[in-house]
Tab-separated table of C-alpha atoms and ligand atoms in Angstrom:
chain	number	residue	atom	x	y	z
A	1	MET	CA	-0.044	-0.011	0.040
A	2	LEU	CA	1.101	3.653	-0.852
A	3	SER	CA	2.193	5.898	1.917
A	4	VAL	CA	0.420	9.233	2.123
A	5	THR	CA	3.570	11.021	1.691
A	6	LYS	CA	4.647	8.931	-1.403
A	7	ALA	CA	1.142	9.397	-2.752
A	8	ARG	CA	1.120	13.121	-2.312
A	9	GLU	CA	4.535	13.448	-3.814
A	10	ARG	CA	3.633	11.332	-7.007
A	11	ILE	CA	0.539	13.826	-7.285
A	12	LEU	CA	2.586	16.971	-6.671
A	13	SER	CA	5.148	16.032	-9.373
A	14	GLN	CA	2.581	16.398	-11.977
A	15	PHE	CA	1.655	20.065	-11.363
A	16	HIS	CA	3.275	23.242	-12.283
A	17	ALA	CA	2.497	26.738	-10.835
A	18	THR	CA	-0.069	28.729	-12.875
A	19	THR	CA	0.988	31.797	-15.020
A	20	GLU	CA	0.569	35.186	-13.941
A	21	GLU	CA	-1.988	38.081	-14.363
A	22	SER	CA	-1.686	41.725	-13.423
A	23	ILE	CA	-4.690	42.847	-11.347
A	24	PRO	CA	-5.705	46.039	-9.387
A	25	LEU	CA	-4.332	46.390	-5.752
A	26	ILE	CA	-7.714	46.321	-4.312
A	27	GLU	CA	-8.309	42.737	-5.703
A	28	CYS	CA	-5.061	41.357	-4.303
A	29	ALA	CA	-6.191	40.069	-0.976
A	30	ASN	CA	-4.945	36.470	-0.684
A	31	ARG	CA	-3.609	36.293	-4.050
A	32	VAL	CA	-0.049	34.993	-4.508
A	33	LEU	CA	2.761	37.096	-5.668
A	34	PHE	CA	4.325	36.194	-8.979
A	35	VAL	CA	7.381	38.481	-8.485
A	36	ASP	CA	9.247	39.809	-5.757
A	37	ILE	CA	8.325	43.393	-4.729
A	38	THR	CA	11.103	45.898	-4.697
A	39	ALA	CA	10.609	49.373	-3.188
A	40	ALA	CA	10.859	52.173	-5.604
A	41	HIS	CA	11.479	54.717	-3.173
A	42	ASP	CA	12.426	54.952	0.805
A	43	LEU	CA	9.751	54.868	3.357
A	44	PRO	CA	9.105	57.376	4.901
A	45	LEU	CA	10.061	59.311	1.731
A	46	PHE	CA	11.007	62.467	3.749
A	47	ASP	CA	11.960	63.315	7.517
A	48	ASN	CA	8.587	63.929	9.079
A	49	SER	CA	7.097	64.558	12.546
A	50	SER	CA	5.596	61.811	14.721
A	51	MET	CA	3.966	64.177	16.870
A	52	ASP	CA	1.856	67.365	16.737
A	53	GLY	CA	4.183	70.186	18.045
A	54	PHE	CA	7.078	72.340	17.115
A	55	ALA	CA	10.046	71.629	14.991
A	56	ILE	CA	13.131	73.004	16.343
A	57	ARG	CA	17.000	72.847	16.445
A	58	ALA	CA	17.728	70.525	19.195
A	59	VAL	CA	20.966	72.610	20.123
A	60	ASP	CA	18.757	75.642	20.780
A	61	SER	CA	17.189	73.729	23.644
A	62	LEU	CA	20.550	72.945	25.593
A	63	ASN	CA	19.730	75.669	28.293
A	64	ALA	CA	16.102	75.138	28.330
A	65	ALA	CA	16.024	73.014	31.438
A	66	ALA	CA	17.589	75.728	33.490
A	67	SER	CA	15.598	78.650	32.191
A	68	ARG	CA	12.404	78.692	30.160
A	69	LEU	CA	13.227	78.952	26.381
A	70	THR	CA	11.053	81.032	23.961
A	71	LEU	CA	11.461	80.608	20.298
A	72	ASN	CA	9.970	82.595	17.336
A	73	VAL	CA	7.513	80.643	15.266
A	74	VAL	CA	8.281	81.343	11.709
A	75	ALA	CA	6.159	78.742	9.797
A	76	ASP	CA	3.148	76.676	10.175
A	77	ILE	CA	3.544	73.131	8.587
A	78	PRO	CA	0.264	71.099	8.350
A	79	ALA	CA	0.501	67.564	7.073
A	80	GLY	CA	0.684	67.496	3.349
A	81	SER	CA	2.385	70.764	2.781
A	82	ALA	CA	6.067	71.288	1.800
A	83	PRO	CA	8.037	73.442	4.157
A	84	THR	CA	9.590	76.471	2.619
A	85	VAL	CA	11.570	77.864	5.539
A	86	ILE	CA	15.115	77.047	6.739
A	87	LEU	CA	15.146	77.161	10.544
A	88	ALA	CA	17.729	79.653	11.859
A	89	GLN	CA	18.828	79.819	15.466
A	90	GLY	CA	16.156	80.613	17.838
A	91	GLU	CA	13.292	79.800	15.457
A	92	ALA	CA	10.739	77.051	15.514
A	93	ALA	CA	8.001	75.951	13.092
A	94	ARG	CA	4.516	74.689	14.197
A	95	ILE	CA	4.211	71.106	12.627
A	96	MET	CA	1.593	68.388	12.488
A	97	THR	CA	2.114	64.625	12.667
A	98	GLY	CA	3.206	63.334	9.373
A	99	ALA	CA	4.350	66.692	7.975
A	100	GLN	CA	7.673	67.056	6.466
A	101	LEU	CA	10.437	68.656	8.846
A	102	PRO	CA	11.706	72.078	7.664
A	103	GLU	CA	15.432	72.220	6.871
A	104	GLY	CA	17.537	73.039	9.840
A	105	ALA	CA	15.142	71.210	12.168
A	106	ASP	CA	16.147	68.154	13.924
A	107	ALA	CA	13.850	67.688	16.776
A	108	VAL	CA	10.069	68.054	17.642
A	109	ILE	CA	8.817	69.304	20.946
A	110	PRO	CA	5.412	67.950	21.414
A	111	VAL	CA	2.712	70.550	21.707
A	112	GLU	CA	1.850	69.087	25.283
A	113	ASP	CA	5.313	70.103	26.438
A	114	THR	CA	4.933	73.825	25.401
A	115	ASP	CA	2.898	76.705	26.663
A	116	PHE	CA	0.789	76.664	23.494
A	117	ASN	CA	-2.856	75.496	24.089
A	118	SER	CA	-4.426	74.999	20.597
A	119	ARG	CA	-7.890	74.699	22.253
A	120	ASP	CA	-7.612	78.452	22.960
A	121	ALA	CA	-5.809	79.529	19.952
A	122	GLY	CA	-8.044	77.923	17.344
A	123	THR	CA	-6.296	76.860	14.234
A	124	ALA	CA	-3.887	79.719	13.987
A	125	ALA	CA	-0.170	79.298	14.987
A	126	PRO	CA	1.360	81.380	17.740
A	127	GLN	CA	3.999	83.987	17.204
A	128	THR	CA	6.209	82.362	19.929
A	129	VAL	CA	6.474	79.239	21.734
A	130	SER	CA	8.138	78.325	25.063
A	131	PHE	CA	8.998	75.404	26.719
A	132	SER	CA	11.546	74.285	29.641
A	133	ARG	CA	13.212	71.152	28.606
A	134	ILE	CA	15.954	69.830	26.509
A	135	ALA	CA	15.129	68.238	23.090
A	136	ASN	CA	17.385	65.364	21.914
A	137	MET	CA	18.451	65.317	18.349
A	138	GLY	CA	16.212	63.262	16.289
A	139	GLU	CA	13.403	63.339	18.963
A	140	ASN	CA	10.083	62.584	17.518
A	141	VAL	CA	11.399	62.761	13.961
A	142	ARG	CA	11.089	59.871	11.694
A	143	PRO	CA	13.823	60.032	9.296
A	144	ARG	CA	13.786	59.334	5.535
A	145	GLY	CA	14.447	55.675	4.968
A	146	MET	CA	13.747	54.654	8.575
A	147	ASP	CA	11.497	51.938	7.660
A	148	LEU	CA	12.898	50.812	4.455
A	149	HIS	CA	15.133	51.754	1.594
A	150	ALA	CA	14.628	51.956	-2.222
A	151	GLY	CA	15.744	48.821	-3.876
A	152	GLU	CA	14.955	46.551	-0.822
A	153	VAL	CA	12.881	43.347	-1.431
A	154	VAL	CA	9.817	44.026	0.773
A	155	LEU	CA	7.560	41.191	-0.297
A	156	GLN	CA	8.686	37.967	-1.666
A	157	LYS	CA	7.269	36.002	-4.661
A	158	GLY	CA	5.202	33.181	-3.539
A	159	ARG	CA	3.677	35.134	-0.621
A	160	ARG	CA	-0.091	35.103	0.001
A	161	LEU	CA	-0.902	38.646	0.160
A	162	LYS	CA	-2.292	39.853	3.668
A	163	ALA	CA	-4.161	42.983	4.273
A	164	GLN	CA	-1.122	44.753	5.685
A	165	ASP	CA	0.826	43.805	2.474
A	166	LEU	CA	-1.699	45.652	0.478
A	167	GLY	CA	-1.212	48.498	2.768
A	168	LEU	CA	2.598	48.535	2.060
A	169	LEU	CA	2.060	48.106	-1.714
A	170	ALA	CA	-0.151	51.155	-1.686
A	171	MET	CA	2.407	53.019	0.362
A	172	LEU	CA	4.876	52.313	-2.461
A	173	GLY	CA	2.379	53.238	-5.137
A	174	ILE	CA	1.982	50.000	-6.706
A	175	ALA	CA	-1.523	50.219	-8.273
A	176	HIS	CA	-1.319	46.716	-10.206
A	177	VAL	CA	0.303	43.644	-8.889
A	178	GLN	CA	1.462	40.457	-10.782
A	179	VAL	CA	0.009	37.522	-9.065
A	180	HIS	CA	-0.475	33.977	-9.908
A	181	LYS	CA	-3.759	33.148	-11.750
A	182	LYS	CA	-6.012	31.529	-9.472
A	183	PRO	CA	-6.235	27.707	-10.106
A	184	ARG	CA	-9.421	26.680	-11.422
A	185	VAL	CA	-10.951	23.464	-10.392
A	186	ALA	CA	-13.956	21.560	-11.923
A	187	LEU	CA	-15.958	19.693	-9.248
A	188	LEU	CA	-17.956	16.485	-9.712
A	189	SER	CA	-20.342	14.412	-7.819
A	190	SER	CA	-21.431	11.094	-8.996
A	191	GLY	CA	-24.192	8.517	-7.821
A	192	ASP	CA	-27.730	7.719	-8.614
A	193	GLU	CA	-28.515	8.254	-5.005
A	194	LEU	CA	-27.792	11.970	-5.054
A	195	LEU	CA	-30.450	14.717	-5.207
A	196	GLU	CA	-29.947	18.515	-5.435
A	197	VAL	CA	-30.101	20.004	-2.110
A	198	ASP	CA	-33.566	21.714	-2.872
A	199	ALA	CA	-35.088	18.467	-4.177
A	200	PRO	CA	-37.519	16.718	-1.884
A	201	LEU	CA	-35.819	13.413	-0.575
A	202	THR	CA	-37.632	10.121	-1.899
A	203	ALA	CA	-36.936	6.475	-1.008
A	204	GLY	CA	-33.196	5.512	-1.164
A	205	LYS	CA	-31.806	9.077	-1.974
A	206	ILE	CA	-29.774	11.530	-0.225
A	207	HIS	CA	-28.636	15.087	-0.999
A	208	ASP	CA	-25.426	15.740	-2.599
A	209	SER	CA	-23.436	17.285	0.109
A	210	ASN	CA	-19.835	16.675	-1.194
A	211	SER	CA	-20.203	19.248	-3.853
A	212	TYR	CA	-21.138	21.840	-1.159
A	213	ALA	CA	-18.350	20.970	1.244
A	214	LEU	CA	-15.784	20.468	-1.406
A	215	ALA	CA	-16.760	23.733	-3.309
A	216	ALA	CA	-16.331	25.649	0.013
A	217	LEU	CA	-12.813	24.033	0.354
A	218	ILE	CA	-11.747	24.956	-3.055
A	219	GLN	CA	-12.718	28.505	-2.602
A	220	ASN	CA	-11.151	28.676	0.856
A	221	ALA	CA	-7.911	27.461	-0.683
A	222	GLU	CA	-8.119	30.679	-2.953
A	223	ALA	CA	-9.073	28.641	-6.072
A	224	ASP	CA	-12.182	29.249	-8.448
A	225	VAL	CA	-14.648	26.385	-8.690
A	226	LEU	CA	-16.742	25.173	-11.675
A	227	ARG	CA	-19.376	22.998	-10.165
A	228	LEU	CA	-20.152	20.403	-12.658
A	229	GLY	CA	-23.220	18.926	-10.655
A	230	VAL	CA	-24.109	15.338	-10.094
A	231	ALA	CA	-23.285	12.650	-12.771
A	232	LYS	CA	-25.735	9.761	-12.801
A	233	ASP	CA	-24.218	6.172	-12.615
A	234	ARG	CA	-24.156	6.086	-16.411
A	235	ARG	CA	-21.182	6.574	-18.770
A	236	GLU	CA	-22.932	9.164	-20.897
A	237	SER	CA	-23.852	11.428	-17.857
A	238	VAL	CA	-20.216	11.236	-16.628
A	239	ALA	CA	-18.761	12.074	-19.965
A	240	SER	CA	-21.090	15.081	-20.693
A	241	LEU	CA	-20.398	16.707	-17.357
A	242	LEU	CA	-16.750	16.077	-17.891
A	243	GLN	CA	-16.868	17.788	-21.196
A	244	LYS	CA	-17.779	21.102	-19.476
A	245	ALA	CA	-14.519	20.864	-17.418
A	246	VAL	CA	-12.598	20.252	-20.816
A	247	ASN	CA	-14.264	23.181	-22.564
A	248	GLU	CA	-13.260	25.404	-19.521
A	249	HIS	CA	-9.749	24.373	-19.590
A	250	VAL	CA	-9.663	23.984	-15.869
A	251	ASP	CA	-6.334	23.135	-14.077
A	252	LEU	CA	-7.785	20.098	-12.301
A	253	ILE	CA	-10.824	17.960	-12.015
A	254	VAL	CA	-11.868	16.766	-8.636
A	255	SER	CA	-14.622	14.054	-8.217
A	256	SER	CA	-16.164	12.234	-5.361
A	257	ALA	CA	-17.262	8.891	-5.422
A	258	GLY	CA	-17.689	6.470	-8.368
A	259	VAL	CA	-14.027	5.534	-8.532
A	260	SER	CA	-14.075	2.402	-6.169
A	261	VAL	CA	-14.920	-1.192	-7.178
A	262	GLY	CA	-18.731	-0.857	-7.304
A	263	ALA	CA	-20.705	-2.177	-10.168
A	264	PHE	CA	-21.710	1.224	-11.055
A	265	ASP	CA	-18.576	3.162	-10.605
A	266	PHE	CA	-18.337	4.686	-14.152
A	267	VAL	CA	-16.349	7.747	-13.406
A	268	LYS	CA	-13.372	5.365	-13.409
A	269	GLU	CA	-14.393	3.983	-16.822
A	270	VAL	CA	-14.928	7.333	-18.478
A	271	ILE	CA	-11.806	8.750	-17.346
A	272	GLU	CA	-9.911	5.613	-18.432
A	273	SER	CA	-11.448	5.713	-21.931
A	274	ASN	CA	-10.175	9.312	-22.578
A	275	GLY	CA	-6.897	9.475	-20.515
A	276	LYS	CA	-5.485	7.413	-17.907
A	277	LEU	CA	-6.129	6.473	-14.214
A	278	ASP	CA	-3.993	5.108	-11.515
A	279	PHE	CA	-6.043	3.639	-8.922
A	280	TRP	CA	-4.272	3.597	-5.583
A	281	ARG	CA	-4.818	2.128	-2.165
A	282	VAL	CA	-3.290	4.697	0.021
A	283	ASN	CA	-2.220	3.621	3.665
A	284	MET	CA	-4.717	6.086	5.411
A	285	ARG	CA	-8.014	6.233	7.184
A	286	PRO	CA	-10.432	7.472	6.150
A	287	GLY	CA	-10.209	7.328	2.430
A	288	LYS	CA	-7.926	4.459	1.442
A	289	PRO	CA	-8.987	4.493	-2.379
A	290	LEU	CA	-7.614	7.178	-4.153
A	291	ALA	CA	-7.840	7.749	-7.846
A	292	PHE	CA	-5.322	9.994	-9.891
A	293	GLY	CA	-4.958	10.427	-13.586
A	294	GLU	CA	-5.926	12.724	-16.432
A	295	TYR	CA	-8.907	13.188	-18.742
A	296	LEU	CA	-8.189	14.599	-21.994
A	297	GLY	CA	-4.943	16.121	-20.695
A	298	ILE	CA	-6.486	17.707	-17.435
A	299	PRO	CA	-5.279	16.238	-14.249
A	300	PHE	CA	-7.996	14.352	-12.204
A	301	ILE	CA	-8.161	13.266	-8.519
A	302	GLY	CA	-11.004	11.000	-7.539
A	303	LEU	CA	-11.821	11.313	-3.934
A	304	PRO	CA	-13.876	8.778	-2.094
A	305	GLY	CA	-17.531	9.388	-1.608
A	306	ASN	CA	-18.178	9.231	1.927
A	307	PRO	CA	-18.255	12.865	3.050
A	308	VAL	CA	-15.625	12.688	5.725
A	309	SER	CA	-13.144	10.686	3.439
A	310	ALA	CA	-13.693	13.168	0.672
A	311	PHE	CA	-13.008	16.123	3.096
A	312	VAL	CA	-9.927	14.477	4.533
A	313	GLY	CA	-8.811	13.509	0.819
A	314	PHE	CA	-9.090	17.086	-0.086
A	315	GLU	CA	-6.975	18.310	2.881
A	316	VAL	CA	-4.178	15.761	2.259
A	317	PHE	CA	-3.934	15.754	-1.333
A	318	VAL	CA	-6.049	18.306	-3.107
A	319	ARG	CA	-5.109	21.495	-0.822
A	320	PRO	CA	-1.344	20.824	-1.483
A	321	VAL	CA	-1.859	20.643	-5.300
A	322	LEU	CA	-3.790	24.081	-5.092
A	323	ASP	CA	-0.879	25.583	-3.048
A	324	GLN	CA	1.509	24.247	-5.687
A	325	LEU	CA	-0.384	25.668	-8.379
A	326	SER	CA	-0.481	28.908	-7.018
A	327	SER	CA	3.103	28.592	-5.945
A	328	GLN	CA	2.542	29.577	-2.442
A	329	LEU	CA	5.554	29.567	-0.332
A	330	ASP	CA	4.110	28.974	3.123
A	331	GLY	CA	2.652	25.541	2.227
A	332	ASN	CA	-0.727	24.069	3.289
A	333	ARG	CA	-2.679	24.064	6.492
A	334	PHE	CA	-1.131	25.067	9.965
A	335	THR	CA	-0.584	22.181	12.312
A	336	VAL	CA	0.009	22.287	15.906
A	337	LYS	CA	1.003	19.793	18.611
A	338	VAL	CA	-1.911	18.577	20.793
A	339	ARG	CA	-2.190	16.269	23.856
A	340	CYS	CA	-4.624	13.295	23.622
A	341	GLU	CA	-7.015	13.332	26.676
A	342	GLU	CA	-8.131	9.866	25.994
A	343	GLU	CA	-6.517	6.711	24.726
A	344	ILE	CA	-6.873	6.399	20.930
A	345	GLU	CA	-6.834	3.086	18.924
A	346	SER	CA	-5.844	3.144	15.454
A	347	ASP	CA	-5.342	0.378	12.778
A	348	GLY	CA	-1.922	1.168	11.940
A	349	ARG	CA	-2.789	3.241	8.943
A	350	GLU	CA	-2.110	7.133	8.836
A	351	SER	CA	-5.416	8.189	10.503
A	352	TYR	CA	-6.974	11.553	10.393
A	353	LEU	CA	-9.436	11.822	13.299
A	354	ARG	CA	-11.755	14.427	14.239
A	355	ALA	CA	-11.117	16.113	17.578
A	356	LYS	CA	-12.195	19.101	19.709
A	357	ILE	CA	-9.355	21.073	21.100
A	358	ARG	CA	-9.371	23.151	24.092
A	359	ASN	CA	-6.531	25.092	25.887
A	360	GLU	CA	-5.837	23.991	29.531
A	361	ASN	CA	-3.019	25.945	31.122
A	362	GLY	CA	-1.264	26.635	27.880
A	363	VAL	CA	-1.578	23.089	26.674
A	364	ASN	CA	-3.725	22.090	23.672
A	365	VAL	CA	-5.710	19.128	24.796
A	366	ALA	CA	-7.699	17.071	22.234
A	367	VAL	CA	-10.691	14.796	22.562
A	368	LEU	CA	-12.391	13.024	19.736
A	369	THR	CA	-15.903	14.172	18.611
A	370	GLY	CA	-17.654	10.857	18.757
A	371	HIS	CA	-17.562	7.921	16.379
A	372	GLN	CA	-15.262	8.200	13.393
A	373	GLY	CA	-17.310	6.697	10.836
A	374	SER	CA	-16.588	8.115	7.456
A	375	GLY	CA	-20.148	8.971	6.804
A	376	ASN	CA	-20.462	10.899	10.089
A	377	LEU	CA	-20.267	14.563	8.945
A	378	LEU	CA	-21.593	16.018	12.337
A	379	SER	CA	-18.533	14.810	14.136
A	380	LEU	CA	-16.559	16.844	11.707
A	381	VAL	CA	-18.762	19.847	12.147
A	382	GLN	CA	-17.963	19.529	15.918
A	383	ALA	CA	-14.139	19.129	15.335
A	384	ASP	CA	-11.661	21.951	15.519
A	385	ALA	CA	-8.945	19.810	14.229
A	386	LEU	CA	-7.829	16.599	12.505
A	387	LEU	CA	-5.510	14.585	14.695
A	388	ILE	CA	-2.718	12.717	12.627
A	389	ILE	CA	-1.955	9.535	13.827
A	390	PRO	CA	1.104	8.048	12.072
A	391	ALA	CA	1.161	4.902	10.126
A	392	GLY	CA	2.266	1.870	12.357
A	393	VAL	CA	0.709	3.213	15.485
A	394	LYS	CA	-2.111	1.108	17.079
A	395	CYS	CA	-2.453	2.875	20.211
A	396	VAL	CA	-2.041	6.493	21.325
A	397	PRO	CA	-1.858	6.551	25.224
A	398	VAL	CA	-3.412	9.178	27.415
A	399	GLY	CA	-1.267	12.265	27.570
A	400	GLN	CA	0.822	11.617	24.366
A	401	GLU	CA	1.231	14.625	21.939
A	402	VAL	CA	0.215	14.157	18.248
A	403	GLU	CA	0.196	16.610	15.466
A	404	ALA	CA	-3.038	18.059	14.416
A	405	ILE	CA	-4.302	20.081	11.461
A	406	LEU	CA	-6.355	22.910	12.559
A	407	LEU	CA	-9.605	23.330	10.721
B	501	AMP	P1	-19.211	5.380	-3.692
B	501	AMP	O1	-17.907	5.706	-3.756
B	501	AMP	O2	-20.005	5.841	-4.901
B	501	AMP	O3	-19.395	4.010	-3.420
B	501	AMP	O4	-20.076	6.171	-2.581
B	501	AMP	C1	-19.535	5.914	-1.034
B	501	AMP	C2	-20.407	6.583	0.009
B	501	AMP	O5	-20.572	7.928	-0.223
B	501	AMP	C3	-22.017	6.232	-0.361
B	501	AMP	O6	-22.530	6.116	0.816
B	501	AMP	C4	-22.499	7.334	-1.134
B	501	AMP	O7	-24.004	7.579	-0.960
B	501	AMP	C5	-21.789	8.397	-0.369
B	501	AMP	N1	-21.735	9.574	-1.331
B	501	AMP	C6	-21.136	9.472	-2.581
B	501	AMP	N2	-21.203	10.803	-3.143
B	501	AMP	C7	-21.770	11.689	-2.276
B	501	AMP	C8	-22.058	12.979	-2.329
B	501	AMP	N3	-21.771	13.872	-3.447
B	501	AMP	N4	-22.761	13.647	-1.161
B	501	AMP	C9	-22.910	12.934	-0.176
B	501	AMP	N5	-22.584	11.511	0.000
B	501	AMP	C10	-22.192	10.825	-1.110
B	502	MG	MG1	-21.624	5.552	-5.831
């Protein structure tokens, strides 16, 4: 039987990153950078004040601790204006936070430390300002280039862009960004028992739930989903739905069910007739059967039909493919170490078990969410994580730590 790691490696070896597109900055959240971003200018771009106050020459204040110092206010510099004065000895300029420091100034005395009370004065600047403390050189000044310098790489290719990244790109005046195209995934359900979610249930039927859960997983992995719908257990039905995926040139076809050894598992047959299909028994639980191949040149992953197996199969095999397609550096889901609060039996396969996690005195403690049948979706709904019980382990004793994928 194939190990999970080997199966994943074989799958990943078949995928290359998507090409690039340039999109407006406002659409870039969660997209993956195609190129390194280099700053075209320093940040901040000019020496500026970090306080509302008075720009001065620090040297003028050397004796201000002994006797109160009064300076002539020769300019008023609101944020956004360019100072025109050069401060001479004994002079100050009123300045607002973020405003450019006038030449000659090298410190800012906050308004709170002066005799000036803007509530009484309104918006006008005073003629003079006095204070009685020494200012250090550079005090309350954000010098040019303090945060970063022109030419520095500030964001690396392969990074999934966060909100703060968009802010930084805006600071650098980058209006359009080269990102990887979103991977596009066609999603197929199959089975004569499956009804659309709004169809009334009749004898022997169930609602198609996989195409909702899997579509959400695909979108949440920042890929676009093309829902092909439900194929009947007939060759023509499967083939006609797959044709839509071919017409749309998707990057990947994902199906659930119809690829095991049942008499009506036609997905397998149809794929094989127009491509190739490897059928693997992967050493994992849930979801031992896994199909991987291609249909008319498009990669195909066939997940098991049982809802929990399909979900786990997605996390273990499909999500890494989507990460690789978008060339994301930081890989797939976040894992943490958790301590098992109960003894867990396993059958020696690499097992993914649904568990609730709570924090107890700084330790993550895990308890299973009920029976682990692969059709029991509620136990997945109640779970915060999938515990990974490694292959070869038959029993995890109470108190042992295992790795867990946070959901
Ligand atoms: P199969 O792989 O076709 O043998 O299906 C295995 C199990 O998964 C059966 O109990 C199916 O009814 C169930 N199943 C298959 N597809 C879906 C689906 N799209 N939504 C919910 N359950 C499904
Ligand atoms: Mg079936």
